[in-house]
């Protein structure tokens, strides 16, 4: 008891500061929103307050590169956590910057919107940081619950409520599966701490084959749902379509990356000894995701649904790195996640800006964008080409490294299939690009401009896309350092 | 060439990329500025290309002007020298660089006619050219593939926006087929990287690697088919006639003239130079594919009535010679293959330039509709006849030199195939002469009485290309002197 107390005093609490700042900012945002009329605050204060909190938290996280501390093995702040911390905070910043105009027009509860983004970022970061099953589970739920609510926030859109309900119900089922899987894993490993589970599994866990398999299957099903991997993807298109656009962007970016962070922590550490039991499951999941996601995306007419299916396909690519887990593929996956987040945010920010103007989510709404706003058309084109993996843009290099690392793990056939699917994806991205460049605008053909923050967000993200696509060394080095602590 | 010439090689692709950026910053309405920038830039590329070709010393090392800048190393799967911006040319690449320089300058000139979004056209065109140059000079596998894909990237928009006749279909077909071809290259690259096992993409290591023969036999076809798709290799040539027919003039010129050569170049660089035993094993297949394409393309060209489609099929036929030459595995056949890449590139660019100059006025390319054009457009017709004669291999022109080498090589290796190749040349002569008769001579179709002679920029462009045709035709030794030593140095299996 005394020992624990002594340890508790010696913890380096300052390493948790970023999340504390985020949580306080969230509270401030809600408070400011509630007393806005009393305090005579404008609405604009909320996004700026959120961005300020995020920037401070992000700046503080950068101070602790190469620092590490584990809090009684509950969670670890190390380079891996820091990598995702910075990534998630940056994602939140860009989602907020890119969407404040949208939020004012289409979101019912503005304070909640920003607070939920901040809180879910905390959940996502702790998913990457957790070193113990229950901490991980609670982090997942912080993220999930925030998102269930956030999905329902669109004003005057019945699809939003429907999507939220669907997401919450199915998400609940997935959480139940995950929890059951975790309890089986606890039964096998005798502990909830990653380190001890790993040790127990390395010992072979005699007589536990069936519970272990069942536990793994349930865990993978639960996580597969959160990452929207086939066959647990059914909700994704509806939720993406129903959710307000910024939240769709946020789900596609942070939520997906956080689940992959969790995958990395679990499958590189505690579950690695049982690789023969789960590898085929992940391979199957990956194969199904990239096939189905890309094939169904071919026939979508709604940009949100198209991006939903394309993101399912992208998860398939990323799961290859989990299936062939090694230090090499982990760093490749981190690099790819970095590039993917930048690309995805660039596309979504641009789509949000377009939606603010046209009010339609149909791909036909992109018609003639090259004439009415050539800059935006260029950003979207670059983003889509990057998603398809064309050079000069992040997608080419990060995908190349990711695929190369997976082929090094002995799965050249899977990689070949992935490249084929990646080629297929180019077809539907080109369909969008065709609308922008080959057709005349349907409505008003005059030129229009983005808001200053719109220019800022899309500009920085596009630049990031090109920088990562041409000179990925800094990001790759960071990814490499982050992945070293895993093994 | 010395190491400092490596910076010239870097400039080859940095100039078009920089021009692209500069154009982005130029307002679209400043047409004069756009013309000035692209004119200077294309001249610079031409001069640099000639410089690289001239400075390549045929008594020196195989790769010259080698310059390596470390890009990423000792991180993740990359070890020392993992990824470098490493440039250098051998004799084959030097010839290809020259080809690109000769084609891009007239290609730029004729594109000044474009009215609709000219600036955007040039940005995309120059990205394409940067990709082409980068692929020819790059000695790092990852960067090589980077530029290879970069050359394909702008294709869709270039054809779909500025093209003609079924442009959307042609653009999509071309893009999807070419990118699908790169699936195989991707796979082979991954496999080679793993097989090499040093965690480096430095090509020099791959040339020296001597991969296991079984490995070579398995993966050579990946490269051959993957790059062959871009090279218009039968039966993966389906995109070529449609794509070329749909593309705007300059894009057809660059695509048929240079980009298709990129495919054949890939087979040499990644295929034969890295996996010579695999190449030797599959050489007979290349022969079969090559001669089939040559015959099939020629026979198909006989049937075409659209002038551009005819040229497209003629390209398939002429690229068939290239694969045939590579398949002979003797120095003379290889010499011919690379000369043919150059000769066909120049000649087909001239064809497309001229067809474009005529089509812009007539909006009709159907050969039966064209009649008596020689009276209306004599200069145009003279240029066209020169291109045609080069294409059918008249002595004194580039095509003759190239095809003669290939035929001799083929006769040495497989006499029957050599005979078939000569037959192809006869068919080529048939469709070209028949086309001349139908389109140029005979009574003037009254629809064409309003046609004007081609513009001065087009004449100048055509003159540059004709100059190259005659130079190679009359004095081929600068080319052969560069190509032959490289072949002997770099392809172990090749015989005299």
PDB file of C-alpha atoms in Angstrom, chain A residues 57-236:
ATOM      1  CA  UNK A  57      -1.497  20.564 -25.839  1.00  0.00           C
ATOM      2  CA  UNK A  58       0.302  19.724 -29.057  1.00  0.00           C
ATOM      3  CA  UNK A  59       3.195  22.024 -28.212  1.00  0.00           C
ATOM      4  CA  UNK A  60       3.506  20.480 -24.775  1.00  0.00           C
ATOM      5  CA  UNK A  61       3.510  16.965 -26.247  1.00  0.00           C
ATOM      6  CA  UNK A  62       6.390  17.889 -28.490  1.00  0.00           C
ATOM      7  CA  UNK A  63       8.483  18.678 -25.409  1.00  0.00           C
ATOM      8  CA  UNK A  64       8.403  15.029 -24.421  1.00  0.00           C
ATOM      9  CA  UNK A  65       9.804  13.327 -27.423  1.00  0.00           C
ATOM     10  CA  UNK A  66      12.031  10.483 -26.215  1.00  0.00           C
ATOM     11  CA  UNK A  67      10.713  10.799 -22.664  1.00  0.00           C
ATOM     12  CA  UNK A  68       8.861   7.861 -21.269  1.00  0.00           C
ATOM     13  CA  UNK A  69       7.076   6.852 -18.147  1.00  0.00           C
ATOM     14  CA  UNK A  70       4.648   4.082 -17.354  1.00  0.00           C
ATOM     15  CA  UNK A  71       2.055   4.750 -14.732  1.00  0.00           C
ATOM     16  CA  UNK A  72       2.076   1.502 -12.807  1.00  0.00           C
ATOM     17  CA  UNK A  73       1.745  -0.150 -16.241  1.00  0.00           C
ATOM     18  CA  UNK A  74      -1.671   1.386 -16.740  1.00  0.00           C
ATOM     19  CA  UNK A  75      -0.554   3.527 -19.607  1.00  0.00           C
ATOM     20  CA  UNK A  76       2.734   4.556 -21.090  1.00  0.00           C
ATOM     21  CA  UNK A  77       3.822   7.847 -22.425  1.00  0.00           C
ATOM     22  CA  UNK A  78       6.540   6.986 -24.916  1.00  0.00           C
ATOM     23  CA  UNK A  79       7.445   7.868 -28.470  1.00  0.00           C
ATOM     24  CA  UNK A  80       4.601   5.796 -29.823  1.00  0.00           C
ATOM     25  CA  UNK A  81       2.095   7.686 -27.720  1.00  0.00           C
ATOM     26  CA  UNK A  82       3.711  10.990 -28.589  1.00  0.00           C
ATOM     27  CA  UNK A  83       3.539  10.190 -32.297  1.00  0.00           C
ATOM     28  CA  UNK A  84      -0.188   9.592 -32.129  1.00  0.00           C
ATOM     29  CA  UNK A  85      -0.711  12.450 -29.718  1.00  0.00           C
ATOM     30  CA  UNK A  86       0.700  14.909 -32.210  1.00  0.00           C
ATOM     31  CA  UNK A  87      -1.144  13.268 -35.068  1.00  0.00           C
ATOM     32  CA  UNK A  88      -4.525  13.280 -33.348  1.00  0.00           C
ATOM     33  CA  UNK A  89      -4.144  16.806 -32.054  1.00  0.00           C
ATOM     34  CA  UNK A  90      -3.172  18.017 -35.517  1.00  0.00           C
ATOM     35  CA  UNK A  91      -6.152  16.182 -36.972  1.00  0.00           C
ATOM     36  CA  UNK A  92      -8.498  17.881 -34.550  1.00  0.00           C
ATOM     37  CA  UNK A  93      -6.970  21.264 -35.349  1.00  0.00           C
ATOM     38  CA  UNK A  94      -7.518  20.818 -39.063  1.00  0.00           C
ATOM     39  CA  UNK A  95     -11.016  19.444 -38.663  1.00  0.00           C
ATOM     40  CA  UNK A  96     -11.949  22.502 -36.627  1.00  0.00           C
ATOM     41  CA  UNK A  97     -10.170  24.970 -38.926  1.00  0.00           C
ATOM     42  CA  UNK A  98     -11.737  23.460 -41.987  1.00  0.00           C
ATOM     43  CA  UNK A  99     -15.248  23.312 -40.676  1.00  0.00           C
ATOM     44  CA  UNK A 100     -16.161  26.313 -38.560  1.00  0.00           C
ATOM     45  CA  UNK A 101     -18.268  27.764 -41.343  1.00  0.00           C
ATOM     46  CA  UNK A 102     -20.046  24.457 -41.810  1.00  0.00           C
ATOM     47  CA  UNK A 103     -20.584  24.176 -38.071  1.00  0.00           C
ATOM     48  CA  UNK A 104     -22.267  27.557 -37.848  1.00  0.00           C
ATOM     49  CA  UNK A 105     -24.660  26.642 -40.627  1.00  0.00           C
ATOM     50  CA  UNK A 106     -25.471  23.018 -40.019  1.00  0.00           C
ATOM     51  CA  UNK A 107     -24.727  22.038 -36.425  1.00  0.00           C
ATOM     52  CA  UNK A 108     -27.311  22.323 -33.689  1.00  0.00           C
ATOM     53  CA  UNK A 109     -25.139  22.425 -30.590  1.00  0.00           C
ATOM     54  CA  UNK A 110     -21.919  24.166 -31.306  1.00  0.00           C
ATOM     55  CA  UNK A 111     -20.368  23.957 -27.861  1.00  0.00           C
ATOM     56  CA  UNK A 112     -20.955  20.227 -27.666  1.00  0.00           C
ATOM     57  CA  UNK A 113     -19.518  19.766 -31.131  1.00  0.00           C
ATOM     58  CA  UNK A 114     -16.154  21.250 -30.204  1.00  0.00           C
ATOM     59  CA  UNK A 115     -16.106  19.713 -26.747  1.00  0.00           C
ATOM     60  CA  UNK A 116     -16.792  16.266 -28.164  1.00  0.00           C
ATOM     61  CA  UNK A 117     -13.970  16.585 -30.636  1.00  0.00           C
ATOM     62  CA  UNK A 118     -11.609  17.525 -27.832  1.00  0.00           C
ATOM     63  CA  UNK A 119     -12.767  14.725 -25.564  1.00  0.00           C
ATOM     64  CA  UNK A 120     -12.663  12.083 -28.249  1.00  0.00           C
ATOM     65  CA  UNK A 121      -9.117  13.153 -28.997  1.00  0.00           C
ATOM     66  CA  UNK A 122      -8.258  12.338 -25.397  1.00  0.00           C
ATOM     67  CA  UNK A 123      -9.842   8.918 -25.816  1.00  0.00           C
ATOM     68  CA  UNK A 124      -7.950   8.308 -29.029  1.00  0.00           C
ATOM     69  CA  UNK A 125      -4.634   9.262 -27.464  1.00  0.00           C
ATOM     70  CA  UNK A 126      -5.169   6.943 -24.516  1.00  0.00           C
ATOM     71  CA  UNK A 127      -5.998   4.129 -26.893  1.00  0.00           C
ATOM     72  CA  UNK A 128      -2.466   4.512 -28.188  1.00  0.00           C
ATOM     73  CA  UNK A 129      -1.070   4.921 -24.678  1.00  0.00           C
ATOM     74  CA  UNK A 130      -2.863   2.145 -22.798  1.00  0.00           C
ATOM     75  CA  UNK A 131      -0.839  -0.725 -21.402  1.00  0.00           C
ATOM     76  CA  UNK A 132      -3.664  -2.524 -19.756  1.00  0.00           C
ATOM     77  CA  UNK A 133      -6.880  -3.998 -21.152  1.00  0.00           C
ATOM     78  CA  UNK A 134      -9.380  -2.066 -19.087  1.00  0.00           C
ATOM     79  CA  UNK A 135      -7.666   1.257 -19.652  1.00  0.00           C
ATOM     80  CA  UNK A 136      -7.705   0.484 -23.325  1.00  0.00           C
ATOM     81  CA  UNK A 137     -11.354  -0.434 -23.205  1.00  0.00           C
ATOM     82  CA  UNK A 138     -12.331   2.711 -21.343  1.00  0.00           C
ATOM     83  CA  UNK A 139     -10.377   4.788 -23.876  1.00  0.00           C
ATOM     84  CA  UNK A 140     -12.203   3.103 -26.719  1.00  0.00           C
ATOM     85  CA  UNK A 141     -15.485   3.951 -25.111  1.00  0.00           C
ATOM     86  CA  UNK A 142     -14.517   7.577 -24.499  1.00  0.00           C
ATOM     87  CA  UNK A 143     -13.846   7.882 -28.208  1.00  0.00           C
ATOM     88  CA  UNK A 144     -16.906   5.895 -29.249  1.00  0.00           C
ATOM     89  CA  UNK A 145     -19.402   7.626 -27.007  1.00  0.00           C
ATOM     90  CA  UNK A 146     -18.190  11.032 -28.061  1.00  0.00           C
ATOM     91  CA  UNK A 147     -18.654  10.007 -31.649  1.00  0.00           C
ATOM     92  CA  UNK A 148     -22.111   8.504 -31.151  1.00  0.00           C
ATOM     93  CA  UNK A 149     -23.284  11.863 -29.905  1.00  0.00           C
ATOM     94  CA  UNK A 150     -21.314  13.882 -32.417  1.00  0.00           C
ATOM     95  CA  UNK A 151     -22.840  11.961 -35.306  1.00  0.00           C
ATOM     96  CA  UNK A 152     -26.294  13.079 -34.245  1.00  0.00           C
ATOM     97  CA  UNK A 153     -25.473  16.778 -34.137  1.00  0.00           C
ATOM     98  CA  UNK A 154     -26.519  17.783 -37.651  1.00  0.00           C
ATOM     99  CA  UNK A 155     -29.419  20.211 -37.563  1.00  0.00           C
ATOM    100  CA  UNK A 156     -32.522  19.504 -39.668  1.00  0.00           C
ATOM    101  CA  UNK A 157     -31.165  16.293 -41.080  1.00  0.00           C
ATOM    102  CA  UNK A 158     -33.042  13.131 -40.197  1.00  0.00           C
ATOM    103  CA  UNK A 159     -30.244  10.973 -41.541  1.00  0.00           C
ATOM    104  CA  UNK A 160     -28.054  12.279 -38.746  1.00  0.00           C
ATOM    105  CA  UNK A 161     -30.209  10.893 -35.961  1.00  0.00           C
ATOM    106  CA  UNK A 162     -30.680   7.640 -37.778  1.00  0.00           C
ATOM    107  CA  UNK A 163     -26.966   7.286 -38.280  1.00  0.00           C
ATOM    108  CA  UNK A 164     -26.276   8.025 -34.627  1.00  0.00           C
ATOM    109  CA  UNK A 165     -28.742   5.399 -33.511  1.00  0.00           C
ATOM    110  CA  UNK A 166     -27.308   2.833 -35.860  1.00  0.00           C
ATOM    111  CA  UNK A 167     -23.787   3.664 -34.818  1.00  0.00           C
ATOM    112  CA  UNK A 168     -24.591   3.493 -31.109  1.00  0.00           C
ATOM    113  CA  UNK A 169     -26.523   0.222 -31.318  1.00  0.00           C
ATOM    114  CA  UNK A 170     -24.050  -1.599 -33.498  1.00  0.00           C
ATOM    115  CA  UNK A 171     -21.163  -0.008 -31.639  1.00  0.00           C
ATOM    116  CA  UNK A 172     -22.618  -1.339 -28.420  1.00  0.00           C
ATOM    117  CA  UNK A 173     -22.744  -4.846 -29.846  1.00  0.00           C
ATOM    118  CA  UNK A 174     -19.156  -4.521 -30.988  1.00  0.00           C
ATOM    119  CA  UNK A 175     -18.078  -3.282 -27.587  1.00  0.00           C
ATOM    120  CA  UNK A 176     -19.802  -6.236 -25.983  1.00  0.00           C
ATOM    121  CA  UNK A 177     -17.951  -8.623 -28.258  1.00  0.00           C
ATOM    122  CA  UNK A 178     -14.704  -6.886 -27.569  1.00  0.00           C
ATOM    123  CA  UNK A 179     -15.281  -6.971 -23.826  1.00  0.00           C
ATOM    124  CA  UNK A 180     -16.126 -10.653 -23.932  1.00  0.00           C
ATOM    125  CA  UNK A 181     -12.993 -11.284 -25.932  1.00  0.00           C
ATOM    126  CA  UNK A 182     -10.956  -9.307 -23.432  1.00  0.00           C
ATOM    127  CA  UNK A 183     -12.354 -11.295 -20.521  1.00  0.00           C
ATOM    128  CA  UNK A 184     -11.434 -14.544 -22.293  1.00  0.00           C
ATOM    129  CA  UNK A 185      -7.979 -13.150 -22.861  1.00  0.00           C
ATOM    130  CA  UNK A 186      -7.801 -12.271 -19.189  1.00  0.00           C
ATOM    131  CA  UNK A 187      -8.770 -15.839 -18.428  1.00  0.00           C
ATOM    132  CA  UNK A 188      -5.963 -17.147 -20.589  1.00  0.00           C
ATOM    133  CA  UNK A 189      -3.320 -14.672 -19.575  1.00  0.00           C
ATOM    134  CA  UNK A 190      -4.268 -14.249 -15.939  1.00  0.00           C
ATOM    135  CA  UNK A 191      -3.809 -10.512 -15.985  1.00  0.00           C
ATOM    136  CA  UNK A 192      -5.081  -7.427 -17.705  1.00  0.00           C
ATOM    137  CA  UNK A 193      -1.620  -6.009 -18.170  1.00  0.00           C
ATOM    138  CA  UNK A 194      -0.112  -6.343 -21.611  1.00  0.00           C
ATOM    139  CA  UNK A 195       3.267  -7.416 -20.311  1.00  0.00           C
ATOM    140  CA  UNK A 196       1.910 -10.268 -18.243  1.00  0.00           C
ATOM    141  CA  UNK A 197      -0.452 -11.461 -20.956  1.00  0.00           C
ATOM    142  CA  UNK A 198       2.479 -11.535 -23.339  1.00  0.00           C
ATOM    143  CA  UNK A 199       4.526 -13.561 -20.882  1.00  0.00           C
ATOM    144  CA  UNK A 200       1.677 -16.010 -20.309  1.00  0.00           C
ATOM    145  CA  UNK A 201       1.077 -16.496 -24.031  1.00  0.00           C
ATOM    146  CA  UNK A 202       4.776 -16.919 -24.658  1.00  0.00           C
ATOM    147  CA  UNK A 203       4.651 -19.762 -22.166  1.00  0.00           C
ATOM    148  CA  UNK A 204       2.217 -21.477 -24.496  1.00  0.00           C
ATOM    149  CA  UNK A 205      -0.892 -21.208 -22.293  1.00  0.00           C
ATOM    150  CA  UNK A 206      -1.371 -24.987 -22.253  1.00  0.00           C
ATOM    151  CA  UNK A 207      -4.933 -26.278 -22.541  1.00  0.00           C
ATOM    152  CA  UNK A 208      -6.210 -22.848 -23.429  1.00  0.00           C
ATOM    153  CA  UNK A 209      -6.313 -23.110 -27.215  1.00  0.00           C
ATOM    154  CA  UNK A 210     -10.056 -22.827 -27.572  1.00  0.00           C
ATOM    155  CA  UNK A 211     -10.630 -19.888 -25.226  1.00  0.00           C
ATOM    156  CA  UNK A 212      -7.656 -18.130 -26.751  1.00  0.00           C
ATOM    157  CA  UNK A 213      -8.941 -18.585 -30.270  1.00  0.00           C
ATOM    158  CA  UNK A 214     -12.420 -17.501 -29.294  1.00  0.00           C
ATOM    159  CA  UNK A 215     -11.052 -14.531 -27.408  1.00  0.00           C
ATOM    160  CA  UNK A 216      -8.897 -13.480 -30.329  1.00  0.00           C
ATOM    161  CA  UNK A 217     -11.781 -13.848 -32.754  1.00  0.00           C
ATOM    162  CA  UNK A 218     -14.014 -11.689 -30.569  1.00  0.00           C
ATOM    163  CA  UNK A 219     -11.337  -9.067 -30.071  1.00  0.00           C
ATOM    164  CA  UNK A 220     -10.629  -8.888 -33.766  1.00  0.00           C
ATOM    165  CA  UNK A 221     -14.339  -8.694 -34.507  1.00  0.00           C
ATOM    166  CA  UNK A 222     -14.767  -5.856 -32.014  1.00  0.00           C
ATOM    167  CA  UNK A 223     -11.786  -3.913 -33.265  1.00  0.00           C
ATOM    168  CA  UNK A 224     -12.693  -4.740 -36.841  1.00  0.00           C
ATOM    169  CA  UNK A 225     -16.001  -3.042 -36.256  1.00  0.00           C
ATOM    170  CA  UNK A 226     -14.355   0.065 -34.846  1.00  0.00           C
ATOM    171  CA  UNK A 227     -11.956   0.184 -37.772  1.00  0.00           C
ATOM    172  CA  UNK A 228     -14.804  -0.674 -40.182  1.00  0.00           C
ATOM    173  CA  UNK A 229     -13.114  -3.679 -41.684  1.00  0.00           C
ATOM    174  CA  UNK A 230     -15.163  -6.098 -43.768  1.00  0.00           C
ATOM    175  CA  UNK A 231     -17.289  -8.004 -42.675  1.00  0.00           C
ATOM    176  CA  UNK A 232     -17.936  -5.619 -39.779  1.00  0.00           C
ATOM    177  CA  UNK A 233     -18.295  -2.571 -41.969  1.00  0.00           C
ATOM    178  CA  UNK A 234     -22.048  -2.546 -42.575  1.00  0.00           C
ATOM    179  CA  UNK A 235     -22.707   0.580 -40.569  1.00  0.00           C
ATOM    180  CA  UNK A 236     -19.901   2.627 -42.127  1.00  0.00           C
TER     181      UNK A 236
END
